[in-house]
PDB file of C-alpha atoms in Angstrom:
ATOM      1  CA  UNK A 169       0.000   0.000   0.000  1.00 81.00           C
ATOM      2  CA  UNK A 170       1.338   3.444  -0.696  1.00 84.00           C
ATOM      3  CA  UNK A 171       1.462   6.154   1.581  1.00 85.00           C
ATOM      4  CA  UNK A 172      -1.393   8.474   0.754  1.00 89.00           C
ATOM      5  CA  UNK A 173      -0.351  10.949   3.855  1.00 87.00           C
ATOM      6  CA  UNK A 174      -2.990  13.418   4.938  1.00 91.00           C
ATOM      7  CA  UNK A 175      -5.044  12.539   1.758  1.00 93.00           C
ATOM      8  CA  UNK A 176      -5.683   8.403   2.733  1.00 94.00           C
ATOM      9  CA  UNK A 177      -8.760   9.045   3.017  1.00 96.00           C
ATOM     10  CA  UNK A 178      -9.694  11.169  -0.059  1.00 96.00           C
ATOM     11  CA  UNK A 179      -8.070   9.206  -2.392  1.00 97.00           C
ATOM     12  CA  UNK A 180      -9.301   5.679  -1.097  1.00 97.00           C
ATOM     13  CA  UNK A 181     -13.358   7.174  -0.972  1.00 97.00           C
ATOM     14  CA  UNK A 182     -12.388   8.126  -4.865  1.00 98.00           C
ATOM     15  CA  UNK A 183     -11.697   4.687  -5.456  1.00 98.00           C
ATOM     16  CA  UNK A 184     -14.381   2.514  -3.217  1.00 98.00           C
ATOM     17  CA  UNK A 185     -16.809   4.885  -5.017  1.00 98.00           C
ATOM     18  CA  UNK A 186     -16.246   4.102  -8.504  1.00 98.00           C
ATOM     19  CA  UNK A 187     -15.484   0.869  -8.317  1.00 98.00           C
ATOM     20  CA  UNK A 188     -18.177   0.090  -6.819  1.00 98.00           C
ATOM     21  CA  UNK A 189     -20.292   1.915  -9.068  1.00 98.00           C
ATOM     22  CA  UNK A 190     -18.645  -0.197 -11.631  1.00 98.00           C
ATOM     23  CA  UNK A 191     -19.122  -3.502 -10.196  1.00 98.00           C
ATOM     24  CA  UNK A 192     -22.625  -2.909  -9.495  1.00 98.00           C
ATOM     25  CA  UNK A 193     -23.262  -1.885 -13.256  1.00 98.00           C
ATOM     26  CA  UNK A 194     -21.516  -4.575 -14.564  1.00 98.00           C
ATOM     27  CA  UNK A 195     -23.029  -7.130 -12.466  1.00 98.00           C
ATOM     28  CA  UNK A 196     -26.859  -5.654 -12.630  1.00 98.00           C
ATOM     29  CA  UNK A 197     -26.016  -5.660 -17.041  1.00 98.00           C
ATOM     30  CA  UNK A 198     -25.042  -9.293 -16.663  1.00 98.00           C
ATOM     31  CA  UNK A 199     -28.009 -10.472 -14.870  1.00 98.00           C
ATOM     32  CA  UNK A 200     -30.279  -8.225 -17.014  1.00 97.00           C
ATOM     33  CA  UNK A 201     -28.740  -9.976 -19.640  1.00 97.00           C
ATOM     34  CA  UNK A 202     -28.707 -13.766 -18.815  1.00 97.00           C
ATOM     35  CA  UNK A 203     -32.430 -13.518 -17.106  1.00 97.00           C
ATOM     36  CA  UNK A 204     -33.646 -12.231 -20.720  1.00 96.00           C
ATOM     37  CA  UNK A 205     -31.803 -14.432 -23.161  1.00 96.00           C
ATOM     38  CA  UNK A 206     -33.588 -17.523 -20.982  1.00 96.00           C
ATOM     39  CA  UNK A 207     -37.006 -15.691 -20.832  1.00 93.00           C
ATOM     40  CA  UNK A 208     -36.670 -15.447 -24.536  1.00 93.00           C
ATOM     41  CA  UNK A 209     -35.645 -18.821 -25.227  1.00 93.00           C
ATOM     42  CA  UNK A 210     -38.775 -20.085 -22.852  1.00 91.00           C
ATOM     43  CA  UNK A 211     -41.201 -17.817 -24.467  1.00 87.00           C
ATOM     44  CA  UNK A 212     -39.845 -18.912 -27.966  1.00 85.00           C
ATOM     45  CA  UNK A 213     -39.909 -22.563 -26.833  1.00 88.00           C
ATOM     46  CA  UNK A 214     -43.633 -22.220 -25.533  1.00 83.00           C
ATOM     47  CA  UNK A 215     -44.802 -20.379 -28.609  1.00 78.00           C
ATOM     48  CA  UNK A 216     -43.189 -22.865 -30.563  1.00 77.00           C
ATOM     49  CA  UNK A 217     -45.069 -25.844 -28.720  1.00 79.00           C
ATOM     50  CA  UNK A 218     -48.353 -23.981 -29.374  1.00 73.00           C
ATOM     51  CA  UNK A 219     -47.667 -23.946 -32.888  1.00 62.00           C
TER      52      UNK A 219
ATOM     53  CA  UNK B  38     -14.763  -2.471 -44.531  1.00 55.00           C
ATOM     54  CA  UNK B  39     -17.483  -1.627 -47.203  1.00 65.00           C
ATOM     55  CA  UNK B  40     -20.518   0.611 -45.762  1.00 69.00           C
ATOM     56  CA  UNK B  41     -22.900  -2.008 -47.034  1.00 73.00           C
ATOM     57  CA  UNK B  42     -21.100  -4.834 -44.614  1.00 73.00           C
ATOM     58  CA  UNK B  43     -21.141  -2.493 -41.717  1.00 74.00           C
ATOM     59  CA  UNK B  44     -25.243  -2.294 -42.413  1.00 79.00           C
ATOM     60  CA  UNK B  45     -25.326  -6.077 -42.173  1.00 75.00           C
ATOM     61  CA  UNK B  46     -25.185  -5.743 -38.640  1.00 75.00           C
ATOM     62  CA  UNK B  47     -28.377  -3.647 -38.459  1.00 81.00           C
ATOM     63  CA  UNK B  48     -29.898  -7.416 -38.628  1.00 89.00           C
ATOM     64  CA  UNK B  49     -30.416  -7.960 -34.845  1.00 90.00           C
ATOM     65  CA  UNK B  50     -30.081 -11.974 -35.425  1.00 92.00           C
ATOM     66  CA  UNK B  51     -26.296 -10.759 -37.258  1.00 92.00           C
ATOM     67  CA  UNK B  52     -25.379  -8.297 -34.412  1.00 93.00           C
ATOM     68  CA  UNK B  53     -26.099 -10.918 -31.801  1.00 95.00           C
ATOM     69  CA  UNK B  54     -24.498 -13.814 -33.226  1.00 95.00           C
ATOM     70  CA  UNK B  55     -20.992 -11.490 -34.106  1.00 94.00           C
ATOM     71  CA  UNK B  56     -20.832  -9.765 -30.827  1.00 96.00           C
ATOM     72  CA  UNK B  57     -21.222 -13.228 -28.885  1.00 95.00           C
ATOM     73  CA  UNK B  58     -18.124 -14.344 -30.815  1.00 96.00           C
ATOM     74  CA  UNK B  59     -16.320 -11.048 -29.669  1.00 97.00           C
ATOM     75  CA  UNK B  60     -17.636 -10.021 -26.582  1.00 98.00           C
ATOM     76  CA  UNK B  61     -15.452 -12.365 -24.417  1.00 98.00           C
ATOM     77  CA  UNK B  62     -12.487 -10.664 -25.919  1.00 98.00           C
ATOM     78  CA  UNK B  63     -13.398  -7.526 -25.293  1.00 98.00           C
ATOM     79  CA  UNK B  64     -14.210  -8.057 -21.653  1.00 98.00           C
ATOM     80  CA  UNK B  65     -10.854 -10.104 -21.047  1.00 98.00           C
ATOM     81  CA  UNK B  66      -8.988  -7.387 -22.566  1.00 98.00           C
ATOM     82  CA  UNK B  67     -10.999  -4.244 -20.654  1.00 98.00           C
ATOM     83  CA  UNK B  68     -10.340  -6.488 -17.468  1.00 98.00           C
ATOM     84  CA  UNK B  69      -6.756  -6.607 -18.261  1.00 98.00           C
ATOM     85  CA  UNK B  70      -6.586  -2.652 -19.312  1.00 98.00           C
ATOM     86  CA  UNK B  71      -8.395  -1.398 -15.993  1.00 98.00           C
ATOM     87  CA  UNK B  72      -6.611  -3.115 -13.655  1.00 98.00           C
ATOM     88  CA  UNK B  73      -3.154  -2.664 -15.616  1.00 98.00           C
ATOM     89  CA  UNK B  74      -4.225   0.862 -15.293  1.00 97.00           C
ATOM     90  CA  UNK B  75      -5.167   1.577 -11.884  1.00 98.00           C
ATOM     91  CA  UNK B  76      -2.627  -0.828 -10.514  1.00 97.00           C
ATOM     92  CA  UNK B  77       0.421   0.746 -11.751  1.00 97.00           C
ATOM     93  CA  UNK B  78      -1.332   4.538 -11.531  1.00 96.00           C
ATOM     94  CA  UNK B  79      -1.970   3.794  -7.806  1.00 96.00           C
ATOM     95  CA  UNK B  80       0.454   1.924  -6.540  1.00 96.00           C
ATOM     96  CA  UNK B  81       3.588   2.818  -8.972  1.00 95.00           C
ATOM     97  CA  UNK B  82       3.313   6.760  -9.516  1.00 93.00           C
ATOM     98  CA  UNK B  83       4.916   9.162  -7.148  1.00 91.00           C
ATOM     99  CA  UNK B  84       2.746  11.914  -5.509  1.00 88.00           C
ATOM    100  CA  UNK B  85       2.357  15.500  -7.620  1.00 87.00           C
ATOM    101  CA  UNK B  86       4.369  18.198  -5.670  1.00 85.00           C
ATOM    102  CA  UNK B  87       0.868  20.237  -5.405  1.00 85.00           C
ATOM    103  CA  UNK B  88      -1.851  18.159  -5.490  1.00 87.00           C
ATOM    104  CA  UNK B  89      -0.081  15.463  -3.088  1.00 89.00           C
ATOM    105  CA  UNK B  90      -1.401  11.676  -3.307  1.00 92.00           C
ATOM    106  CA  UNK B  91      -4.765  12.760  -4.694  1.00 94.00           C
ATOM    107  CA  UNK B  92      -3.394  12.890  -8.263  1.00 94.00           C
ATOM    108  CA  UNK B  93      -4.383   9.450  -7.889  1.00 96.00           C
ATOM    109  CA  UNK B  94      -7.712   9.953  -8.300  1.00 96.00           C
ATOM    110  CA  UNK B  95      -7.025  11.256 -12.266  1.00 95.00           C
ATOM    111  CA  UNK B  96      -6.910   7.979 -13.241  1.00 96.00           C
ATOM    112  CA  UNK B  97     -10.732   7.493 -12.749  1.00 97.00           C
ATOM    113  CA  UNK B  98     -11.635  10.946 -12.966  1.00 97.00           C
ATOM    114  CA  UNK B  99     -10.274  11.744 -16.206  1.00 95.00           C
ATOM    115  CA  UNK B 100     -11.068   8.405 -18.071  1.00 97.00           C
ATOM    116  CA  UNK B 101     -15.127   8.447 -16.536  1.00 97.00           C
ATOM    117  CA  UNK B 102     -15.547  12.276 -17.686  1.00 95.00           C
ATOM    118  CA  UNK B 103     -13.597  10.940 -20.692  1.00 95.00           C
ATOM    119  CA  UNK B 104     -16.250   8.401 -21.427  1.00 96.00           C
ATOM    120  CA  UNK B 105     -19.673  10.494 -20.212  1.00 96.00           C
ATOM    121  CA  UNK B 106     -18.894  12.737 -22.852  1.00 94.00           C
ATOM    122  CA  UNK B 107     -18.302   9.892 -25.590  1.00 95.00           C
ATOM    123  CA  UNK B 108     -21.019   8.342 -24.561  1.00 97.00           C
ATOM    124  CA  UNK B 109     -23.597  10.763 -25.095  1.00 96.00           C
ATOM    125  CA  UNK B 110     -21.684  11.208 -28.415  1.00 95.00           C
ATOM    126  CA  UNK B 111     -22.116   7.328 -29.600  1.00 97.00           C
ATOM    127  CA  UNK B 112     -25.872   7.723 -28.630  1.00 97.00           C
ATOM    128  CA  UNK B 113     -26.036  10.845 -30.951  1.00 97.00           C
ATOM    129  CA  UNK B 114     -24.471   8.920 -33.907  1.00 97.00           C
ATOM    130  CA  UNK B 115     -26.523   6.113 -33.026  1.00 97.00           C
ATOM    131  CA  UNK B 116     -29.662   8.452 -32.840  1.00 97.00           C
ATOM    132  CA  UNK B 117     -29.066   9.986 -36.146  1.00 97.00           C
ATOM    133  CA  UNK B 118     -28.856   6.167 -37.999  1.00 95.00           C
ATOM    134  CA  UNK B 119     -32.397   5.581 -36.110  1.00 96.00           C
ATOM    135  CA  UNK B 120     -33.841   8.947 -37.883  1.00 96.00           C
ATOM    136  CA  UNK B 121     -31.977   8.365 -41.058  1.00 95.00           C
ATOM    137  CA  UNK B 122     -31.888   4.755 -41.708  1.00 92.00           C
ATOM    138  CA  UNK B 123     -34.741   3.446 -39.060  1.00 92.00           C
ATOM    139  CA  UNK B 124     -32.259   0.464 -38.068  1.00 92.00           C
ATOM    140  CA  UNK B 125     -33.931  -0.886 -34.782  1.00 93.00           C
ATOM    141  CA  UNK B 126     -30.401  -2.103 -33.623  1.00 95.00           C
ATOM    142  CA  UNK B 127     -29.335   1.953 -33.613  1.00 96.00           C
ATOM    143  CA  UNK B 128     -32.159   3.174 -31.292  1.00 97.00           C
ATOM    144  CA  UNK B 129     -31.736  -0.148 -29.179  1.00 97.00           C
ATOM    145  CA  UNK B 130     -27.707   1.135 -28.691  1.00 97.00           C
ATOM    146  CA  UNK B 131     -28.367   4.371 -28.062  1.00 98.00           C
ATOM    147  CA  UNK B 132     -30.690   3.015 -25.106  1.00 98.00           C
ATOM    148  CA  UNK B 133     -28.118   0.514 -24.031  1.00 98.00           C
ATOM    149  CA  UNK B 134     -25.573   3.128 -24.031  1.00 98.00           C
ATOM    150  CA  UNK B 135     -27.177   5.550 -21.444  1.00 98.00           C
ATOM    151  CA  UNK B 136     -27.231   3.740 -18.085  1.00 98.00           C
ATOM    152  CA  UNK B 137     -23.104   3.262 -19.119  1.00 98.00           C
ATOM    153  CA  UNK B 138     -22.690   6.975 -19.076  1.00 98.00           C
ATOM    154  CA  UNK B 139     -24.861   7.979 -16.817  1.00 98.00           C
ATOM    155  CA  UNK B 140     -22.413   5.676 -14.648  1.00 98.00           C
ATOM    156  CA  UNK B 141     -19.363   7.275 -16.366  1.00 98.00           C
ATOM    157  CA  UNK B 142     -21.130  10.901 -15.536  1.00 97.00           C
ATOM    158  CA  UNK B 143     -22.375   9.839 -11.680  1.00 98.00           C
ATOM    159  CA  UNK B 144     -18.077   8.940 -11.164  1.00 98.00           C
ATOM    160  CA  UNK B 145     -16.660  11.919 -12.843  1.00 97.00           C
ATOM    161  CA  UNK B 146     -18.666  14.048 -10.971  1.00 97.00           C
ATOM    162  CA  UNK B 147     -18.340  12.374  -7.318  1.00 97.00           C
ATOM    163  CA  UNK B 148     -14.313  11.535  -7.746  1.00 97.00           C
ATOM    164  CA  UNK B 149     -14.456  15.370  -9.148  1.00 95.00           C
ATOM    165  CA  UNK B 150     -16.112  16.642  -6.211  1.00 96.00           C
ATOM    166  CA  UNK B 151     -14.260  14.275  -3.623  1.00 97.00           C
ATOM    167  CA  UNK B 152     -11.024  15.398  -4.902  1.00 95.00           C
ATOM    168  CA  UNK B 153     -12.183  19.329  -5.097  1.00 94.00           C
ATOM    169  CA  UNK B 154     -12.821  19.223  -1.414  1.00 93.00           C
ATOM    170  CA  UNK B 155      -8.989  19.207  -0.443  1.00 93.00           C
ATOM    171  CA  UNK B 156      -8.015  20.893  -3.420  1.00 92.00           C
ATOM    172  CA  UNK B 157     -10.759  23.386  -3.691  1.00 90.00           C
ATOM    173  CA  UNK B 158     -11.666  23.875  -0.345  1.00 91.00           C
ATOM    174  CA  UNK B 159     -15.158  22.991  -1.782  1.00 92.00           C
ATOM    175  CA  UNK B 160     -17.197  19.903  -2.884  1.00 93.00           C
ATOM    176  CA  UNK B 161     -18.758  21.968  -5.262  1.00 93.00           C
ATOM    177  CA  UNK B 162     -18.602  25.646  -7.458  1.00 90.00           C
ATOM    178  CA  UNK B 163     -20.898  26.605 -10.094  1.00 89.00           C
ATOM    179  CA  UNK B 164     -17.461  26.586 -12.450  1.00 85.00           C
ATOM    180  CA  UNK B 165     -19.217  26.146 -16.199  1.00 83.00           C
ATOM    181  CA  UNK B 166     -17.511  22.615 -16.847  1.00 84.00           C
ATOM    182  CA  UNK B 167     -19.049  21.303 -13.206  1.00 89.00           C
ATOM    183  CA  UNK B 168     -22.357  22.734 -14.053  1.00 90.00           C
ATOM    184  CA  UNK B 169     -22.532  21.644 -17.709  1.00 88.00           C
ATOM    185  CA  UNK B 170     -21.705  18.238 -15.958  1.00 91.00           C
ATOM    186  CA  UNK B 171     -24.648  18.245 -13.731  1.00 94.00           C
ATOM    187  CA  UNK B 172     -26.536  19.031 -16.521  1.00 93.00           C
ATOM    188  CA  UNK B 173     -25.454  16.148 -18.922  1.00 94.00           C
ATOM    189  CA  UNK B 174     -26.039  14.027 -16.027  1.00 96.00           C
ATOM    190  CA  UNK B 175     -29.596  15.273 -15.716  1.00 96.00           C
ATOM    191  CA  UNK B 176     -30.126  14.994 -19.436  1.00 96.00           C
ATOM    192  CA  UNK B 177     -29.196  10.905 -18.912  1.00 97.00           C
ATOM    193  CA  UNK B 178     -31.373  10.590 -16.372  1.00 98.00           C
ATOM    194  CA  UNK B 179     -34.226  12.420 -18.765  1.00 97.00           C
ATOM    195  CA  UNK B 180     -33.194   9.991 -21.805  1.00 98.00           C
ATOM    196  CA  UNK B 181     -33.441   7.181 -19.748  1.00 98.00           C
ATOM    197  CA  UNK B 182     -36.905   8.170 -17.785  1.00 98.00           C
ATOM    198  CA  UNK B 183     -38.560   9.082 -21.393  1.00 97.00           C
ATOM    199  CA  UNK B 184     -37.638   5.616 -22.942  1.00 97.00           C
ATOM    200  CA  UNK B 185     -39.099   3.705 -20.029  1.00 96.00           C
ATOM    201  CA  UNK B 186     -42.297   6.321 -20.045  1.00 97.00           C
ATOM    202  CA  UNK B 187     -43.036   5.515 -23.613  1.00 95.00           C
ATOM    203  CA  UNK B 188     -45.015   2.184 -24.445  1.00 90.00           C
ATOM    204  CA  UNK B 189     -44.246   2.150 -28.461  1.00 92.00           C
ATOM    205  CA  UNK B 190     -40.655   1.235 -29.092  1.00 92.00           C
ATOM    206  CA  UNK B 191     -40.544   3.332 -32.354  1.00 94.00           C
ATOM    207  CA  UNK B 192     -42.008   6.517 -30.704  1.00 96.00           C
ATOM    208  CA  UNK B 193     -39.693   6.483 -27.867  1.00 96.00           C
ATOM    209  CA  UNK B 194     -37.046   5.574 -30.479  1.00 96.00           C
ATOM    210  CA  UNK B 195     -38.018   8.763 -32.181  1.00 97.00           C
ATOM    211  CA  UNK B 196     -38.656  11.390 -29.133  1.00 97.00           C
ATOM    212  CA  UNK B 197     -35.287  10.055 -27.258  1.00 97.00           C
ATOM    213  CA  UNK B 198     -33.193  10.697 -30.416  1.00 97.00           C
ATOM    214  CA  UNK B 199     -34.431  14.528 -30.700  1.00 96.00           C
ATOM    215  CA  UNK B 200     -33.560  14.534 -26.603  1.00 97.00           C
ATOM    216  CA  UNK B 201     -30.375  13.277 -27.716  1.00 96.00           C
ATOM    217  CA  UNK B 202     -29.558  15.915 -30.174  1.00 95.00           C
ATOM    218  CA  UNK B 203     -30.648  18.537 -27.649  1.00 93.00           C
ATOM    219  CA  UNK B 204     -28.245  17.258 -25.070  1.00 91.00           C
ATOM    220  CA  UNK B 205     -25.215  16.603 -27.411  1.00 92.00           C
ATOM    221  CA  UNK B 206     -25.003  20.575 -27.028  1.00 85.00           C
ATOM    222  CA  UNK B 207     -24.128  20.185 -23.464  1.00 79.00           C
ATOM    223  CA  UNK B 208     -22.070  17.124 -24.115  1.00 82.00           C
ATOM    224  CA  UNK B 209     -19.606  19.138 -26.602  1.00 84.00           C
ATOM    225  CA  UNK B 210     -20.078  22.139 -23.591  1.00 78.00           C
ATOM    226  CA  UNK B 211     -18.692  19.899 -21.300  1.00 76.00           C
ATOM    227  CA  UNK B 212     -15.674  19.047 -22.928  1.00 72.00           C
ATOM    228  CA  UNK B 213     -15.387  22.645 -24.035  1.00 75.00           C
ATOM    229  CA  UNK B 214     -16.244  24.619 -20.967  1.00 66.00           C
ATOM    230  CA  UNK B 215     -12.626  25.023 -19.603  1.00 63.00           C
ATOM    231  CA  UNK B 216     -11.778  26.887 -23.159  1.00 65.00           C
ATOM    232  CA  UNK B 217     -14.777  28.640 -23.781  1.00 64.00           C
ATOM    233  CA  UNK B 218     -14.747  29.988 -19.926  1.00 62.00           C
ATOM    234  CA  UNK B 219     -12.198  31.412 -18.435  1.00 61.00           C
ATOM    235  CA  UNK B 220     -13.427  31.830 -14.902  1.00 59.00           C
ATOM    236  CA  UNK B 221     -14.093  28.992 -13.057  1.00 62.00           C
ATOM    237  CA  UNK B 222     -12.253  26.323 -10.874  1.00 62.00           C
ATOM    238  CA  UNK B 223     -11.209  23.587 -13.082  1.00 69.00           C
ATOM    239  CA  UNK B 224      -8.081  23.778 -14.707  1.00 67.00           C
ATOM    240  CA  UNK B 225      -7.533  22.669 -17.768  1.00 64.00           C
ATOM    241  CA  UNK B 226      -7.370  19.427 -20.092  1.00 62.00           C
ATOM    242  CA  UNK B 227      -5.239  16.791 -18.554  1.00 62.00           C
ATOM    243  CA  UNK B 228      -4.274  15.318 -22.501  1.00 61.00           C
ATOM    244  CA  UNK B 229      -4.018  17.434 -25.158  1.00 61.00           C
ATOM    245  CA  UNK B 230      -2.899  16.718 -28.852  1.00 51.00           C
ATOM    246  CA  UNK B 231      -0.075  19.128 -27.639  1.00 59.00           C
ATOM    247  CA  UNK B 232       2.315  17.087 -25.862  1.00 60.00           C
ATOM    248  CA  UNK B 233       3.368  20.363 -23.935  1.00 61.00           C
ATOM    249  CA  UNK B 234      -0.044  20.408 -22.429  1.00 63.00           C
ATOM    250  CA  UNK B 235      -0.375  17.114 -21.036  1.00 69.00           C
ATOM    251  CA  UNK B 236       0.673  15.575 -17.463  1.00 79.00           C
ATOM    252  CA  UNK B 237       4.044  14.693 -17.139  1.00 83.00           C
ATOM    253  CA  UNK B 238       4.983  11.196 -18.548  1.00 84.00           C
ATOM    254  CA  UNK B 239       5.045   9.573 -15.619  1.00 88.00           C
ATOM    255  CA  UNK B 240       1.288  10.240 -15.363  1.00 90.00           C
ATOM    256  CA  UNK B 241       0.255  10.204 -18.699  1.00 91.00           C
ATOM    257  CA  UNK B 242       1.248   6.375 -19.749  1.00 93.00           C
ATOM    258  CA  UNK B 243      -0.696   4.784 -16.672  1.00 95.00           C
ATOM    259  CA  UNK B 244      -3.965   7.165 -17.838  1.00 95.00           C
ATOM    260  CA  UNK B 245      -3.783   6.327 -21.340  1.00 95.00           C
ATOM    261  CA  UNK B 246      -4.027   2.428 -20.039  1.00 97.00           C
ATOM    262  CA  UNK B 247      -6.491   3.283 -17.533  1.00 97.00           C
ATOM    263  CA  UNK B 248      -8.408   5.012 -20.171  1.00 97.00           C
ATOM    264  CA  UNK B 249      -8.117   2.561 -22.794  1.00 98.00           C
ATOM    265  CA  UNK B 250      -9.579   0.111 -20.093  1.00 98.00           C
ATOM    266  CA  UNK B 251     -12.522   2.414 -19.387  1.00 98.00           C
ATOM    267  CA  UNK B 252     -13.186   2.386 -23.361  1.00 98.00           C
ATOM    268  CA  UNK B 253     -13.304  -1.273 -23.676  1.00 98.00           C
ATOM    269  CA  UNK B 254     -15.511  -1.433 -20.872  1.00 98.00           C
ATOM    270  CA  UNK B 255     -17.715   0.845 -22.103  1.00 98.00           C
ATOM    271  CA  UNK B 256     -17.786  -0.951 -25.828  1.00 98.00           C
ATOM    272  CA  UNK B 257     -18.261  -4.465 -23.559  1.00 98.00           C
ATOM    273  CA  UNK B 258     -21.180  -2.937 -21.909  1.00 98.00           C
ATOM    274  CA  UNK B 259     -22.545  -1.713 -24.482  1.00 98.00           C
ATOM    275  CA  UNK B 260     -22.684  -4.682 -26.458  1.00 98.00           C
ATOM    276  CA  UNK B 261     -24.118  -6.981 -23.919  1.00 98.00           C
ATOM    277  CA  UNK B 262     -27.224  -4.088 -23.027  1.00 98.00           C
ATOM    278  CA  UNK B 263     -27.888  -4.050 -26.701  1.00 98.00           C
ATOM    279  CA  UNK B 264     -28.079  -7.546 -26.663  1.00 97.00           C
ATOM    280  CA  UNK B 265     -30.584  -7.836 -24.128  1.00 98.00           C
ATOM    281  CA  UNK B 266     -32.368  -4.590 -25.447  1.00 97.00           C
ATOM    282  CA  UNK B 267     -32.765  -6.644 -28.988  1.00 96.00           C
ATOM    283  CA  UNK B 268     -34.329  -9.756 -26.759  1.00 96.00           C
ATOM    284  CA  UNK B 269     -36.240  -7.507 -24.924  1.00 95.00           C
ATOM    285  CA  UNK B 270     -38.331  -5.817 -27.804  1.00 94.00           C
ATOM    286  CA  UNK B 271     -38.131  -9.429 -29.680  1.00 92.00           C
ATOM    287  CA  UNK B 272     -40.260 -10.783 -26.416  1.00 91.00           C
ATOM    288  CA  UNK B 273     -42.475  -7.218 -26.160  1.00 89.00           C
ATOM    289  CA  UNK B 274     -43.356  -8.392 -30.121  1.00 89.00           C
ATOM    290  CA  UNK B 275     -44.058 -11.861 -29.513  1.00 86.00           C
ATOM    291  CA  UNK B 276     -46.560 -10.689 -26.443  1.00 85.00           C
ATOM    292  CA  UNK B 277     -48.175  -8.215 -28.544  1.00 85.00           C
ATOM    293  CA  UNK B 278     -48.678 -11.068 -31.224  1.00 81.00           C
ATOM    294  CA  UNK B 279     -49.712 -13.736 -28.904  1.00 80.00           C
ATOM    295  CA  UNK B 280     -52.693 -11.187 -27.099  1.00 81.00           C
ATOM    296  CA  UNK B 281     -53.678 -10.596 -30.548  1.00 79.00           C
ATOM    297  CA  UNK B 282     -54.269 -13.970 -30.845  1.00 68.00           C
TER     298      UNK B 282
END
């Protein structure tokens, strides 16, 4: 760890911030994304079944 | 690449099938970018003999505000395909894209104002690049709110590309506050075509991997929401058919 000084604390809220905006938007796009694709593929499968 | 290739992925069945194929690429190499980036700016820079340790925080900072702006920029081309060309695949990016930089927008702004406080003395001024900031971000969130208000895909298609060409005036203000202002807080670009005018070296290689990062990611995202955006409207049609009977 480096020695942030009198700014530890600015510097590490910066980064716990955006990362964790970035985790949660990557994670939230990737569950988005995976619950649709199989909702699709369920609705297409039904439809299919009902002619 | 011939124009008429590059339309071939207007075919949603096309675009999903080719960005599957690349998508895994693109994350493994925005994965590899970001954390090349931040690793060696935050660990393996020295501190700046004014701003101290929180020149740090430049390699989010600049790279996020970086990206809000681009962002809003990719939605206007995309925007201007949907009113041109009426290529569903278009409008369905330009929605994808916004949650991305509103994210990009939301970091820019709080590493901006968390790194102002010491520096400024203040979390916040009314400086014209902060406030045309605020103001893109607002213009996200209205983008955003007016595709999910709007039950037709094609008329929210059409009203949130006209939003979009409003707002791309405060986009390009954003980027060009600091030169069309001279009052105000924020200093000035931290990369510049002019080598003179950009952070010393030993900052500038670490941000150009951090922001290189921050661009795949953004590209990565991107793909994957339009993705889900195409599956999305291809279940809202089959519903519509299937009530119809």
């Amino acid at each position: 760890m480096p020695d942030l000084g009198k700014y530890a604390d600015t510097v590490l809220s910066a980064y716990a911030v955006s990362l964790l905006l970035i985790a949660v938007l990557v994670l939230l796009s990737i569950r988005r994304a995976r619950k649709m694709k199989a909702q699709l593929e369920e609705f297409e499968r039904k439809a299919k079944r009902h002619g | 690449m011939s124009l008429n290739r590059l339309w071939a992925y207007a075919n949603p069945k096309k675009f999903i099938e080719t960005t599957d194929r690349v998508l895994p690429a693109i994350w493994g190499l925005a994965a590899i970018c970001l954390v090349a980036g931040l690793v060696w700016g935050f660990f393996f820079t020295p501190e700046d003999y004014r701003q101290g340790a929180t020149v740090k925080i430049i390699y989010l900072h600049v790279p996020a505000a970086l990206m809000a702006i681009n962002a809003w920029l990719m939605m206007l081309v995309a925007s201007l395909i949907w009113i041109v060309r009426r290529h569903h695949v278009s409008a369905l990016a330009a929605r994808a894209a916004a949650p991305v930089g509103m994210v990009m927008t939301l970091i820019a702004l709080a590493t901006g104002a968390i790194w102002g406080q010491p520096m400024w003395g203040t979390w916040w001024a009314w400086d014209p690049r902060l406030t045309s900031f605020l103001i893109l971000f607002l213009f996200y969130l209205g983008y955003i709110a007016l595709w999910e208000a709007i039950e037709n895909d094609d008329t929210a298609a059409d009203l949130t590309s006209i939003l979009c060409l409003v707002g791309s005036v405060f986009a390009l203000l954003s980027r060009y506050a600091v030169n069309f202002w001279n009052q105000g807080l924020h200093q000035g670009a931290s990369l510049s075509l002019d080598k003179e005018e950009n952070v010393a070296d030993v900052f500038y290689y670490p941000l150009l991997v951090a922001i290189a990062g921050f661009v795949l990611l953004f590209v990565a995202l991107v793909l994957l929401r339009t993705q889900t955006e195409i599956r999305a409207r291809r279940m809202r049609a089959l519903a519509a058919r299937e009530r119809m009977g």
